[in-house]
XYZ file of C-alpha atoms in Angstrom:
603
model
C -17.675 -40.652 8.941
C -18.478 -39.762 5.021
C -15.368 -38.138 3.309
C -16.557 -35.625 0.727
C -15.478 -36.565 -2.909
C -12.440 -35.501 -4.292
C -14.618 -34.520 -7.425
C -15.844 -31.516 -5.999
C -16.326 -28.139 -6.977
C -14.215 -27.198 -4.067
C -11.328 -29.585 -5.126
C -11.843 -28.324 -8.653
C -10.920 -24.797 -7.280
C -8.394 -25.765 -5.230
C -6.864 -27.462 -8.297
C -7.001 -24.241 -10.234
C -5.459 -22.110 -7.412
C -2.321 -24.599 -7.804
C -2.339 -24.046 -11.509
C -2.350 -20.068 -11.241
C 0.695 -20.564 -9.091
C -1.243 -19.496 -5.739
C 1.488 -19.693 -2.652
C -0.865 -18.953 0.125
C -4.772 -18.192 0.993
C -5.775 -15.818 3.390
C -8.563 -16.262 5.620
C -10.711 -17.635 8.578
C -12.925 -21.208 8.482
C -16.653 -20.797 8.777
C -19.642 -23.399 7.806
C -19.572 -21.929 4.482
C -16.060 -22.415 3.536
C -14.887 -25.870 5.270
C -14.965 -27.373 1.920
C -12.282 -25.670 0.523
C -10.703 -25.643 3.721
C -10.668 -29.536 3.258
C -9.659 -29.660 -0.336
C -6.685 -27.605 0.479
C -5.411 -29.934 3.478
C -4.099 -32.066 0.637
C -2.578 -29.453 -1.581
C 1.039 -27.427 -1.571
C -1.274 -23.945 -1.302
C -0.927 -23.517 2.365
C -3.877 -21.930 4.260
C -3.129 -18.760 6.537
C -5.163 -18.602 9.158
C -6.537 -15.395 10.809
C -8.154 -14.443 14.273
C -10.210 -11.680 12.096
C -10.921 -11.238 9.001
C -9.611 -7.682 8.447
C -6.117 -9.126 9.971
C -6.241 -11.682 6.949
C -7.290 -9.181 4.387
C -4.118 -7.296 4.956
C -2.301 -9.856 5.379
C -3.064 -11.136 1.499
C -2.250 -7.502 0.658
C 0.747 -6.838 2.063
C 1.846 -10.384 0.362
C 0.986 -8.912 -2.848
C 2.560 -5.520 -2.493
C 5.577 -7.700 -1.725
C 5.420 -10.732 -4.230
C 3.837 -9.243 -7.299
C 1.278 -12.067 -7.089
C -2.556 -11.474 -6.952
C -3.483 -12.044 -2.905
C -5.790 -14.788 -2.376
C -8.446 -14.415 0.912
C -10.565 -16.704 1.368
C -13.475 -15.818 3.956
C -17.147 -16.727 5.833
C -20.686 -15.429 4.922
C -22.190 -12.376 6.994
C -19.782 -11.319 9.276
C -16.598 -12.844 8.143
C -17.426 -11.216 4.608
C -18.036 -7.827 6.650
C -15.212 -7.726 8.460
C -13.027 -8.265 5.915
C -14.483 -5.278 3.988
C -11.906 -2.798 5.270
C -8.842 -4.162 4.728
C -10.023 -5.219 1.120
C -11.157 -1.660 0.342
C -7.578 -0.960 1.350
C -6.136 -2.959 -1.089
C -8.624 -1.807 -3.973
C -7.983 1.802 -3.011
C -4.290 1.143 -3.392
C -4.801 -0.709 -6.978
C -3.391 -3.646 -5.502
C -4.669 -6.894 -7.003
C -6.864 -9.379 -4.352
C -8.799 -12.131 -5.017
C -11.605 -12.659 -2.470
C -13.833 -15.936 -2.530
C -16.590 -16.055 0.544
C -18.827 -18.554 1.548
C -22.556 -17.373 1.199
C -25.431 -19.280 2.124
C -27.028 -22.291 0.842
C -28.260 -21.828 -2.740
C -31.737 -22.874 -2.085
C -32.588 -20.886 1.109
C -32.106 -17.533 -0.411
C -34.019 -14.914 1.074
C -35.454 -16.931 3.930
C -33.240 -15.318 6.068
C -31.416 -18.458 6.995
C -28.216 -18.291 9.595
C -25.954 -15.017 9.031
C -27.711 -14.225 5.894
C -27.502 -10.225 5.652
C -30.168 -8.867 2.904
C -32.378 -8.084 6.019
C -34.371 -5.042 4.096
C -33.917 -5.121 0.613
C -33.745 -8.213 -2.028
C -29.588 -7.478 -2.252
C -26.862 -10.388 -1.478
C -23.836 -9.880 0.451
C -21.616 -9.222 -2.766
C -23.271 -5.615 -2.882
C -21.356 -5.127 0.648
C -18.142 -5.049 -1.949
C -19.103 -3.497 -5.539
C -18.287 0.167 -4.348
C -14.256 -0.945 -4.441
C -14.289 -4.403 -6.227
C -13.698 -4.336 -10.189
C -15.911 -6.759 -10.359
C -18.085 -9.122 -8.228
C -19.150 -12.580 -9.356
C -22.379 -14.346 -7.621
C -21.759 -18.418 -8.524
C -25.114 -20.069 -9.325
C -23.752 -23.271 -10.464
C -21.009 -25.477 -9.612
C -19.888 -25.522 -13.622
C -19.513 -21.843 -12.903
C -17.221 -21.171 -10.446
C -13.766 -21.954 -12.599
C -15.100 -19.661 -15.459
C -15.548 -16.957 -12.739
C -12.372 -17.605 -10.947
C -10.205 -17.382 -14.134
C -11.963 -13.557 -14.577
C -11.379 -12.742 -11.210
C -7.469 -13.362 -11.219
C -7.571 -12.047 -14.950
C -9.814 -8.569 -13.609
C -7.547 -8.082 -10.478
C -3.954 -8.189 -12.478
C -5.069 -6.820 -15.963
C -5.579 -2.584 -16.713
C -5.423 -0.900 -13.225
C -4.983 -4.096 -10.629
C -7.208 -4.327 -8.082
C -9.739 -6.617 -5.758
C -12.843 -8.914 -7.109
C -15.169 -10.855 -5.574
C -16.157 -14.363 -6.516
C -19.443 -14.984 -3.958
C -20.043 -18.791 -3.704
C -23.381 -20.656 -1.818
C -21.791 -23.197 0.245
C -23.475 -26.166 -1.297
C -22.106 -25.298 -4.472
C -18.381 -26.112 -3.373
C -19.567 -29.480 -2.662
C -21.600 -30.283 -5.895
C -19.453 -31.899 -8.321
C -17.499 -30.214 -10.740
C -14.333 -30.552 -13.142
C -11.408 -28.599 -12.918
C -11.008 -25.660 -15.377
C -8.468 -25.242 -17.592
C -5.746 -23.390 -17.998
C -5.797 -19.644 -18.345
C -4.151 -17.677 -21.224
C -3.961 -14.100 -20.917
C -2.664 -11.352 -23.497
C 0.282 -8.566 -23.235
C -0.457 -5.006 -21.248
C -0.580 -1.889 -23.767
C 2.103 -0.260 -24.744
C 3.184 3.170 -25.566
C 2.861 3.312 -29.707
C 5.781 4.816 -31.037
C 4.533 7.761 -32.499
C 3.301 8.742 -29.118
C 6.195 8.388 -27.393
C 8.123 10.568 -29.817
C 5.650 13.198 -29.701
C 6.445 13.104 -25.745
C 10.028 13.079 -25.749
C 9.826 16.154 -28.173
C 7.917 17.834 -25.708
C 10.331 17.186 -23.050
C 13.338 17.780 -24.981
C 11.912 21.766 -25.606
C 10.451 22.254 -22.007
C 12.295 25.192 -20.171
C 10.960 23.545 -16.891
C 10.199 20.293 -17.338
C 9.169 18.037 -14.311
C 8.466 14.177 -14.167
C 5.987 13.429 -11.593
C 5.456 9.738 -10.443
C 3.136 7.893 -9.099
C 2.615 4.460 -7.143
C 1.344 2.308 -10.458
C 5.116 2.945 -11.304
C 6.685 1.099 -8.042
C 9.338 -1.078 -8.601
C 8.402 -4.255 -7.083
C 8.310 -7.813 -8.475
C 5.573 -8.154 -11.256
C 3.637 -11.294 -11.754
C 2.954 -12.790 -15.199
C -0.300 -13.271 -15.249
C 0.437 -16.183 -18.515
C 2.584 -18.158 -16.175
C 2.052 -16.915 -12.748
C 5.606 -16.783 -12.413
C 7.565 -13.673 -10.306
C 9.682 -11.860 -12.229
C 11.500 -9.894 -9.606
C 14.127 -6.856 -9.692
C 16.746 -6.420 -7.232
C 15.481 -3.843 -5.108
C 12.952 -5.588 -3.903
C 14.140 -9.806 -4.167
C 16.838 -12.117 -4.151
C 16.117 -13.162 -7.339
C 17.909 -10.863 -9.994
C 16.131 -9.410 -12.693
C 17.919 -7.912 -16.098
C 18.509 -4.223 -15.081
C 17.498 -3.292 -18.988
C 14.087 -4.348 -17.903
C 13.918 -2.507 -15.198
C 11.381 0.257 -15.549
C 13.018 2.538 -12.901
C 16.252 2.270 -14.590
C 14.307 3.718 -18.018
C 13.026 6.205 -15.747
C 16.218 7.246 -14.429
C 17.849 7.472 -17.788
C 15.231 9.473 -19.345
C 15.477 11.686 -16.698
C 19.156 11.701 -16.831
C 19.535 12.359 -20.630
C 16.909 15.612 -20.250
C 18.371 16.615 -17.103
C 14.345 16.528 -15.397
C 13.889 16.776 -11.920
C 11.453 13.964 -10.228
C 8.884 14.673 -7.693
C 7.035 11.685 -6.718
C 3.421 10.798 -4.311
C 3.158 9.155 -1.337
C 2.631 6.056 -2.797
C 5.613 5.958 -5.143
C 8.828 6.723 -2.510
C 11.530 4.121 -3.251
C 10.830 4.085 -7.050
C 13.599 6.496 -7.068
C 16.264 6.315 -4.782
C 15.955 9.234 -2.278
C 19.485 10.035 -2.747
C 19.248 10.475 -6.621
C 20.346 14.052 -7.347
C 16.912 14.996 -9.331
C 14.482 13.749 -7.170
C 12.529 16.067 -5.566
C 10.958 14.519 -3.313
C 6.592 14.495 -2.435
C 4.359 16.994 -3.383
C 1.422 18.957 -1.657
C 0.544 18.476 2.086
C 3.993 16.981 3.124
C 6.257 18.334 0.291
C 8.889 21.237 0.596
C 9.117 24.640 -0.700
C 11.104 23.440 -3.515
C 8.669 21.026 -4.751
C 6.092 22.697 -5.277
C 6.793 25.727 -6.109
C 8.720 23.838 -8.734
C 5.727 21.435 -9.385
C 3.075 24.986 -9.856
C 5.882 26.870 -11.967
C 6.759 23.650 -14.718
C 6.165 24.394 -17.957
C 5.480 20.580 -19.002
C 4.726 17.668 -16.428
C 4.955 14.305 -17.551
C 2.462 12.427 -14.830
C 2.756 8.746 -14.390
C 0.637 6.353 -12.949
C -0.628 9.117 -10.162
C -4.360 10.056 -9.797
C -3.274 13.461 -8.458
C -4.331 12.265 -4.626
C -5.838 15.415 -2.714
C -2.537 15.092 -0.470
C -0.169 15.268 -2.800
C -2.157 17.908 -4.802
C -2.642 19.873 -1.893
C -6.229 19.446 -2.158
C -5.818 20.911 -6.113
C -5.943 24.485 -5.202
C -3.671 26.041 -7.848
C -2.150 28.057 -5.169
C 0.089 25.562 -3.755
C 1.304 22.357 -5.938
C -0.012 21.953 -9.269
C -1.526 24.858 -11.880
C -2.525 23.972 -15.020
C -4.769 26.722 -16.077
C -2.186 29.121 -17.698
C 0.675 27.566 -20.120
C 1.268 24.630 -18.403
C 1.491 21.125 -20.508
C 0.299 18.358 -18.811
C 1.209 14.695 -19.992
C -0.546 11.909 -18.103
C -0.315 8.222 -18.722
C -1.897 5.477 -17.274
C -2.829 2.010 -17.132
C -6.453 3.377 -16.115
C -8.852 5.513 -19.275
C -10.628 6.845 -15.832
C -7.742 8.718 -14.577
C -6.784 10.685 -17.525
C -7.880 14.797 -17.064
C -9.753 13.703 -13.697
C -8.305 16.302 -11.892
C -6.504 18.509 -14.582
C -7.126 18.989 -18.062
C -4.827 16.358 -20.143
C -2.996 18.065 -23.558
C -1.635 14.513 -24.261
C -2.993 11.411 -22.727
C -1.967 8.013 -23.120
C -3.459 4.485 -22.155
C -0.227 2.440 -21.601
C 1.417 0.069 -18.869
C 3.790 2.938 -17.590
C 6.973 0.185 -16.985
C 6.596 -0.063 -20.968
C 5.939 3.506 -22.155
C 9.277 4.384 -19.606
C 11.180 1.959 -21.613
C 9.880 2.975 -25.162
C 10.720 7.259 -23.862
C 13.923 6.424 -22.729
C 14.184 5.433 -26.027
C 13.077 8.127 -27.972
C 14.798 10.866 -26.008
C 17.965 9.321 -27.040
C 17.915 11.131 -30.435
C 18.291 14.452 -28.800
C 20.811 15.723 -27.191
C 22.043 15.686 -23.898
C 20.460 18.577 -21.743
C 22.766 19.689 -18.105
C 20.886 21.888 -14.920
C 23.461 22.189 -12.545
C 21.902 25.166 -10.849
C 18.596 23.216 -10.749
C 20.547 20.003 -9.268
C 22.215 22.112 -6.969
C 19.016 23.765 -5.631
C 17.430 20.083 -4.728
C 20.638 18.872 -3.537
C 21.080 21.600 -0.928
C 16.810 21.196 -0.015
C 16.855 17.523 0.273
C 20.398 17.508 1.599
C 18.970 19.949 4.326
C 15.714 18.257 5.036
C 17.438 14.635 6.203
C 20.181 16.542 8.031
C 17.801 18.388 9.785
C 16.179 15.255 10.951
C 19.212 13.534 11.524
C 20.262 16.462 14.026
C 16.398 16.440 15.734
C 17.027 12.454 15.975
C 20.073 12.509 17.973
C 18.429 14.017 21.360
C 18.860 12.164 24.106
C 15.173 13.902 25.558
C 12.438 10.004 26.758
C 10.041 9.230 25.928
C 11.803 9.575 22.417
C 10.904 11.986 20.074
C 9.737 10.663 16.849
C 13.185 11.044 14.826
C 15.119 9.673 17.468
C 13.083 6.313 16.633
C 13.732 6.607 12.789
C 17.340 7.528 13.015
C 18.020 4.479 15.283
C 15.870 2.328 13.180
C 17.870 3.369 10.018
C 21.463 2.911 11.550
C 20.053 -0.505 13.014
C 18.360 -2.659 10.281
C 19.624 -3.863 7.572
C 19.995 -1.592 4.355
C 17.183 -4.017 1.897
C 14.942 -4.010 4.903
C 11.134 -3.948 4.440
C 9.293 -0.835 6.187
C 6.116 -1.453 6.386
C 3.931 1.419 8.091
C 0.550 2.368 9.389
C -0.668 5.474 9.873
C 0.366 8.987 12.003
C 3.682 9.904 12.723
C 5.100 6.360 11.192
C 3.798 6.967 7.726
C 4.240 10.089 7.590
C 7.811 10.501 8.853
C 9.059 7.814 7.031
C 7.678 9.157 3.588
C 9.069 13.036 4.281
C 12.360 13.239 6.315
C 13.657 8.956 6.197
C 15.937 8.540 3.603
C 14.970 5.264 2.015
C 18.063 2.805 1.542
C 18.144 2.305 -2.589
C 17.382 -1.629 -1.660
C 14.609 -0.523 0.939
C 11.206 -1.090 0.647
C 8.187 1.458 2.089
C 4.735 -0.153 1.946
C 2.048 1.776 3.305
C -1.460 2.164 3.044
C -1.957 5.435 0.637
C -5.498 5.236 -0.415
C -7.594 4.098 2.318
C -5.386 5.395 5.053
C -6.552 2.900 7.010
C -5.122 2.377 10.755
C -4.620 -1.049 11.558
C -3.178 -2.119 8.400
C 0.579 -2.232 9.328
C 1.031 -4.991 11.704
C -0.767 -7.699 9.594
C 0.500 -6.687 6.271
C 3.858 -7.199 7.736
C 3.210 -10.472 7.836
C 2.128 -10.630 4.681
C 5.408 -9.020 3.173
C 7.041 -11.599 5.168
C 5.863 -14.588 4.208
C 6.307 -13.507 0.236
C 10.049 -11.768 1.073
C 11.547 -14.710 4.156
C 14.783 -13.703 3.186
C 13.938 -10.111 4.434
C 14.381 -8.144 7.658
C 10.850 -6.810 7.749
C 9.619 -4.209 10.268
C 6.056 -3.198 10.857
C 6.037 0.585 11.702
C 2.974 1.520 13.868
C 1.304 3.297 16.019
C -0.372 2.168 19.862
C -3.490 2.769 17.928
C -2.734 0.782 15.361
C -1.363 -2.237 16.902
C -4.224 -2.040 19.261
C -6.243 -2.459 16.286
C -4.700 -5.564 15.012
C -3.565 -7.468 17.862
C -4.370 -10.626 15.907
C -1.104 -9.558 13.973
C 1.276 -11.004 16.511
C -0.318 -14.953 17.150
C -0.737 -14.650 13.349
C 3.299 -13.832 13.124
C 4.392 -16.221 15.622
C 1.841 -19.593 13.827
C 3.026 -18.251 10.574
C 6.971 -18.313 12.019
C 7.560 -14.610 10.171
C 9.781 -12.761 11.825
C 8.389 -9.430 11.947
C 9.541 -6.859 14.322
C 6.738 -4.748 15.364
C 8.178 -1.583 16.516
C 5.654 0.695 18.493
C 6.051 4.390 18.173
C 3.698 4.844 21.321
C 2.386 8.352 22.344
C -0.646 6.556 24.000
C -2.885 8.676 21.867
C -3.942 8.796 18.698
C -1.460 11.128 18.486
C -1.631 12.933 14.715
C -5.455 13.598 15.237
C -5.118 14.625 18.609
C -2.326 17.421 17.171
C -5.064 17.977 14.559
C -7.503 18.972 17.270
C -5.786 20.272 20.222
C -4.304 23.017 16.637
C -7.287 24.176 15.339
C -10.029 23.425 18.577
C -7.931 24.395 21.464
C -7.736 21.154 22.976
C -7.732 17.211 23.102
C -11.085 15.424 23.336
C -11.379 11.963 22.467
C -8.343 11.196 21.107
C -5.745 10.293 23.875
C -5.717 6.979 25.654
C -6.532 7.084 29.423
C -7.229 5.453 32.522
C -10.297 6.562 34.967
C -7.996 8.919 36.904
C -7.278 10.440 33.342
C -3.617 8.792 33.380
C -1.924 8.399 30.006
C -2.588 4.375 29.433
C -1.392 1.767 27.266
C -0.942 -1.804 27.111
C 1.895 -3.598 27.705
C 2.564 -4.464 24.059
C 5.703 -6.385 25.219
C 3.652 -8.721 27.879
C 1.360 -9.569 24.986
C 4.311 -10.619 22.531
C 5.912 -13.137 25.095
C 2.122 -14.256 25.918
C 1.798 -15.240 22.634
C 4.991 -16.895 21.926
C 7.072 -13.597 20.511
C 9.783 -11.729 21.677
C 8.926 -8.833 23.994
C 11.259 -5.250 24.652
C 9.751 -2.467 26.381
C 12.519 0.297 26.164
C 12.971 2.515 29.535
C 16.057 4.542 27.926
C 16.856 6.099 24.824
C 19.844 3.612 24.294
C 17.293 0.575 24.681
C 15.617 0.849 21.460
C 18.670 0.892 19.008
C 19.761 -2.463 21.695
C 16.209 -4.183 20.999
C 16.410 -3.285 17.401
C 20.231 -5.065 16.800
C 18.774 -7.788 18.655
C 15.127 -8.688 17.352
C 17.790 -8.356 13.491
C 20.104 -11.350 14.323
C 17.180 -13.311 16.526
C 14.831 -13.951 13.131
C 11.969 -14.129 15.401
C 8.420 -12.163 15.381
C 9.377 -9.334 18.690
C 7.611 -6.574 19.511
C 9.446 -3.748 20.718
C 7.503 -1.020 22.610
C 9.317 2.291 21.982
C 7.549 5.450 24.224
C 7.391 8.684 22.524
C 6.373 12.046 22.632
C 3.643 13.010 20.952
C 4.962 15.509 18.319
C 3.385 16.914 15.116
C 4.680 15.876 11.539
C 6.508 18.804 9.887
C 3.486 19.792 7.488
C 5.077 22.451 4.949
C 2.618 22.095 2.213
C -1.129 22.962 2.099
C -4.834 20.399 2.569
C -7.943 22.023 2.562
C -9.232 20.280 5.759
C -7.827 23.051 7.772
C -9.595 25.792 6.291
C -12.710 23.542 7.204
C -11.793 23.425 10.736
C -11.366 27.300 10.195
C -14.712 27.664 8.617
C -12.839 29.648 5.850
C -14.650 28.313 2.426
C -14.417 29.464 -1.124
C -16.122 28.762 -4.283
C-alpha cells in the first residue's frame, strides 16, 4: 500500500486550518476529498461526519452562531456540493461566516464530463451553483494556490458583513505537493469616527420620540479575532467571562438608559436585550404588537443598527403599519455593510462602522447631555409586554392533549436551565419563541431568520453543542422539520452532544396549513396522512433509541415537563415527541402575502 506524502497540498491545508485555530470540519468523504480526510486523521482538527450534506452545513453554522468562529464544511463534487447548497445559503442569508472547501474533479478532465461532473449545458463549474449567496468563490488551479485562497476565504467570511465563501479544489490538486502558507495578519473593523458619533447622540438627545431599533449584526455572542483566532466570549452566551465594559450590549443598554429610548428589535436580534428590560419593545411588523409599531411609524428619529429592514419585521414596508419615513421622520442607519444603507428607506445619516464599536463610542458621547426620564412611555411597554407573556403564561397552563403550543413553551421554560441554548426551526417553534417566550437574560435563541429554511434546527443543535458542551441545548422543531433532518440524531449520538430534540408535532406542516385552510377554505397538501387519510407521524422516539438516543413519547400533559427534567440531568442526545394541536401563531402585525392570497394589489 503507497502512503501519500505528508508534503501535500492537502497536509499543507490541513496545517493552516490548525494555525487559524479551526476546532472542527464539517462534512461527508467522497473520492474528491479523501485527501484531506487523510491529512486530518493525524491532526487535533477533528472531522464531523454527516449522513447529508445539508445536515453538515448546518451543523458548521449553528457552531458558528455559537462559538464566534468561522464554520468550516468540508464537502464532495456534484452532489455532495449540491446538497449542501441549502443549508449554506442559510448561513450566508443570516451573515454568518462559513468556510466551504469541495472536492471538484480532476484538473485535467475538465469538461469531458467525467464522474459527477455537473456543467452538463453550459461551459460553467460547480462553484457557479454558490456565487448567488457566497461573498466570494475561489476555483484552485494550482496546488501553490490553494493557501493564498484559503487565507481570503477565512479573511472574506469574518471581515465587513460575515458570511460564506467557497474555495473549489480539483482533487488532484490536494495531492500535488505544496508548502504550508503562512500565517495570516488581518487589520481592525471600522469604527464610528468621533465626529459622527456626536452628531448622533445630538440627534438623539433632541428627539421627542426617539426609538433604537436593532438588528441581528448586533447579537451578543462570542466574537472571534480573526488576528489570533482566539474566542473572546461574554457571559451571556460562555463560561468564559468577558470584561462587561466591552460588552457591546451593555453600551447599548446605557445609551439607551441615559436618553431614556425605547428598543424594538428583529427577529434575528431577540436576546441582545434582555426581554425583561423595561425599554424594550419587543419585534416589529408581522409578529410585533400594537405598541411597537405604532411606536416604530410615529418616532421622530430611529437609530437602526445592523438590521436590513427584513420584509417581516417591516411589515412588508408599507408605511401603514411599522416604519414611515416619508414625512419628518430621521432615520439613522449603521452598518458593517455600504449595501444596506437607504435600501429600504431613505438614510439622513449613514454610517459604515462595526456596530459593537460605534455602541461603545455613542454611549460615550451621550454622556455629555443630560439625563432624559419617560415614565409614562416605560409604563406603557411595561403594561404591553407585561400583558403579552402573562397572557401566554395563562394559555400555557391548560391541561387540553395533544398540548397546545404554549403549554410546550411554558413547561420548557420552567424545566431547562435558565443559560440554556434554544435553538429553533421553523412554524409555531420559531415563531412562538421569538413573540410571547420570555428569553432568560443568559438564554440563547438561534434561529434561521433569512433563509427560513425548515430543517435547519435539529442539526444546528448539534452544532451549538459541540462549540457550547457546557450547555443545556434544545433543538426546537417541528415533525416537518425533524423529518427533514433525521441525520441530526446518529450525528448527535457519534458526536456524544447532548441535544434534546423536542418535537412540537401537529403531524402537519402546521403554520402553512393555517395559512391555507385561512385564506383558501381548506387544507390541501400540507397535513401528514396515511392512505385512509389518518393523521400520521413517525415514531420520533423509536428512531432515537434505534439510533443509540434517548426516546419519550409523551401520552399526558404532565409527561413532557417529566421528559424534559429528565433528558436535563441525563446529558444525553433524547428526543422527546411532544403531540400538539395545530394552532395559529398570534399574528398582530401586517405581511403583504395575504393581500396576495386576497388578490387585493396596489401600486
Amino acid at each position: 500500500m503507497t502512503t501519500p506524502s505528508s508534503g501535500t497540498a492537502a497536509h499543507a491545508l490541513v496545517a493552516q486550518l490548525e494555525e487559524l485555530g479551526v476546532e472542527y470540519v464539517f462534512g461527508t468523504c467522497g473520492h474528491t476529498n479523501i485527501a484531506v480526510l487523510d491529512a486530518l486523521a493525524g491532526s487535533p482538527v477533528r472531522f464531523v461526519i454527516a449522513r447529508h450534506e445539508q445536515a453538515a452545513a448546518h451543523a458548521a453554522d449553528g457552531y458558528a452562531r455559537a462559538s464566534g468562529k468561522p464554520g468550516v464544511l468540508l464537502v464532495h463534487v456534484g452532489p455532495g456540493l449540491t446538497n449542501a447548497a441549502t443549508g449554506v445559503m442559510t448561513a450566508a442569508l443570516d451573515s454568518v461566516p462559513l468556510v466551504v472547501i469541495s472536492g471538484d474533479i480532476p484538473s485535467y478532465y475538465r469538461g469531458r464530463h467525467p464522474h459527477q461532473e455537473i456543467n452538463l449545458h453550459a461551459d460553467g463549474d460547480q462553484a457557479s451553483v454558490f456565487r448567488p449567496f457566497v461573498k466570494r468563490a475561489w476555483n484552485v488551479h494550482r496546488a501553490q494556490d490553494l493557501g493564498r485562497a484559503v487565507e481570503r476565504a477565512f479573511w472574506t467570511a469574518l471581515s465587513g458583513r460575515p458570511g460564506a465563501t467557497l474555495v473549489n479544489v480539483p482533487m488532484d490538486v490536494f495531492s500535488r505537493p505544496a508548502a504550508p502558507y503562512p500565517p495570516i495578519s488581518h487589520a481592525a473593523p471600522p469604527d464610528l469616527p468621533a465626529a459622527s458619533a456626536e452628531l448622533i447622540a445630538a440627534t438623539l438627545a433632541a428627539a421627542e420620540r426617539p426609538l433604537i431599533y436593532v438588528g441581528g449584526g448586533l447579537r451578543e455572542e462570542a466574537v472571534a479575532d480573526p488576528a489570533t483566532s482566539s474566542t473572546v466570549a461574554d457571559p451571556a452566551t460562555s463560561s468564559a467571562v468577558a470584561d462587561p465594559a466591552t460588552s457591546s450590549a451593555v453600551a447599548l443598554i446605557a445609551l439607551a438608559e441615559h436618553l431614556d429610548i425605547p428598543i424594538a428589535h428583529s427577529l434575528m436580534a431577540k436576546g441582545t436585550v434582555p426581554d425583561a428590560h423595561p425599554l424594550v419593545l419587543g419585534m416589529t411588523g408581522f409578529w410585533g404588537l400594537e405598541l411597537t409599531n405604532a411606536y416604530a411609524r410615529e418616532a421622530d428619529v430611529v437609530l437602526a443598527l445592523a438590521t436590513r429592514f427584513a420584509e417581516t419585521d417591516a411589515s412588508s414596508w408599507d408605511p401603514r403599519f411599522t416604519w414611515d419615513f416619508s414625512g419628518g421622520s430621521t432615520l439613522i442607519q449603521i452598518d458593517i455593510d455600504p449595501a444596506e444603507l437607504g435600501r429600504n428607506y431613505p438614510v439622513a445619516i449613514g454610517a459604515v462602522a462595526d456596530v459593537g464599536l460605534a455602541v461603545k463610542a455613542l454611549a460615550d458621547a451621550a454622556k455629555s447631555y443630560p439625563r432624559v426620564e419617560r415614565p409614562e412611555l416605560r409604563g406603557k411597554i411595561h403594561e404591553a409586554r407585561s400583558g403579552l407573556f402573562a397572557a401566554s403564561r395563562e394559555r400555557g397552563r391548560s391541561e387540553d392533549f395533544p398540548l397546545r403550543p404554549e403549554r410546550i413553551l411554558a413547561d420548557l421554560r420552567a424545566a431547562i436551565p435558565a443559560e440554556a441554548v434554544l435553538v429553533t426551526d421553523v412554524g409555531w417553534n420559531k415563531n412562538g419563541v421569538a413573540q410571547c417566550y420570555e428569553l432568560p437574560p443568559r438564554g440563547r435563541f438561534i434561529t434561521p431568520g433569512g433563509a427560513s429554511t425548515m430543517g435547519f434546527g435539529p442539526a444546528a443543535a448539534v452544532g451549538v453543542q459541540l462549540a457550547r458542551p457546557e450547555r443545556t441545548v434544545v433543538a426546537l422543531i417541528g415533525d416537518g422539520g425533524m423529518s427533514a433532518q433525521l441525520p441530526a440524531v446518529p450525528l448527535a449520538v457519534e458526536q456524544g452532544a447532548p441535544v434534546i430534540f423536542v418535537v412540537m408535532n401537529n403531524r402537519s406542516h402546521g403554520t402553512i396549513s393555517d395559512l391555507q385552510a385561512a385564506h383558501f377554505g381548506r387544507s390541501h397538501g400540507c397535513d401528514f396522512t396515511d392512505p385512509a387519510g389518518r393523521p400520521y407521524s413517525p415514531d420520533f422516539a423509536a428512531l432515537a433509541v434505534a439510533c443509540g438516543a434517548d426516546g419519550h413519547t409523551v401520552t399526558t400533559p404532565a409527561e413532557f415537563g417529566a421528559a424534559l427534567r429528565a433528558a436535563v440531568a441525563n446529558r444525553r442526545p433524547a428526543v422527546i415527541d411532544v403531540p400538539m394541536v395545530n394552532e395559529p401563531v398570534p399574528t398582530p402585525g401586517h405581511w403583504n402575502i395575504k393581500d396576495i392570497y386576497q388578490g387585493m394589489f396596489s401600486d
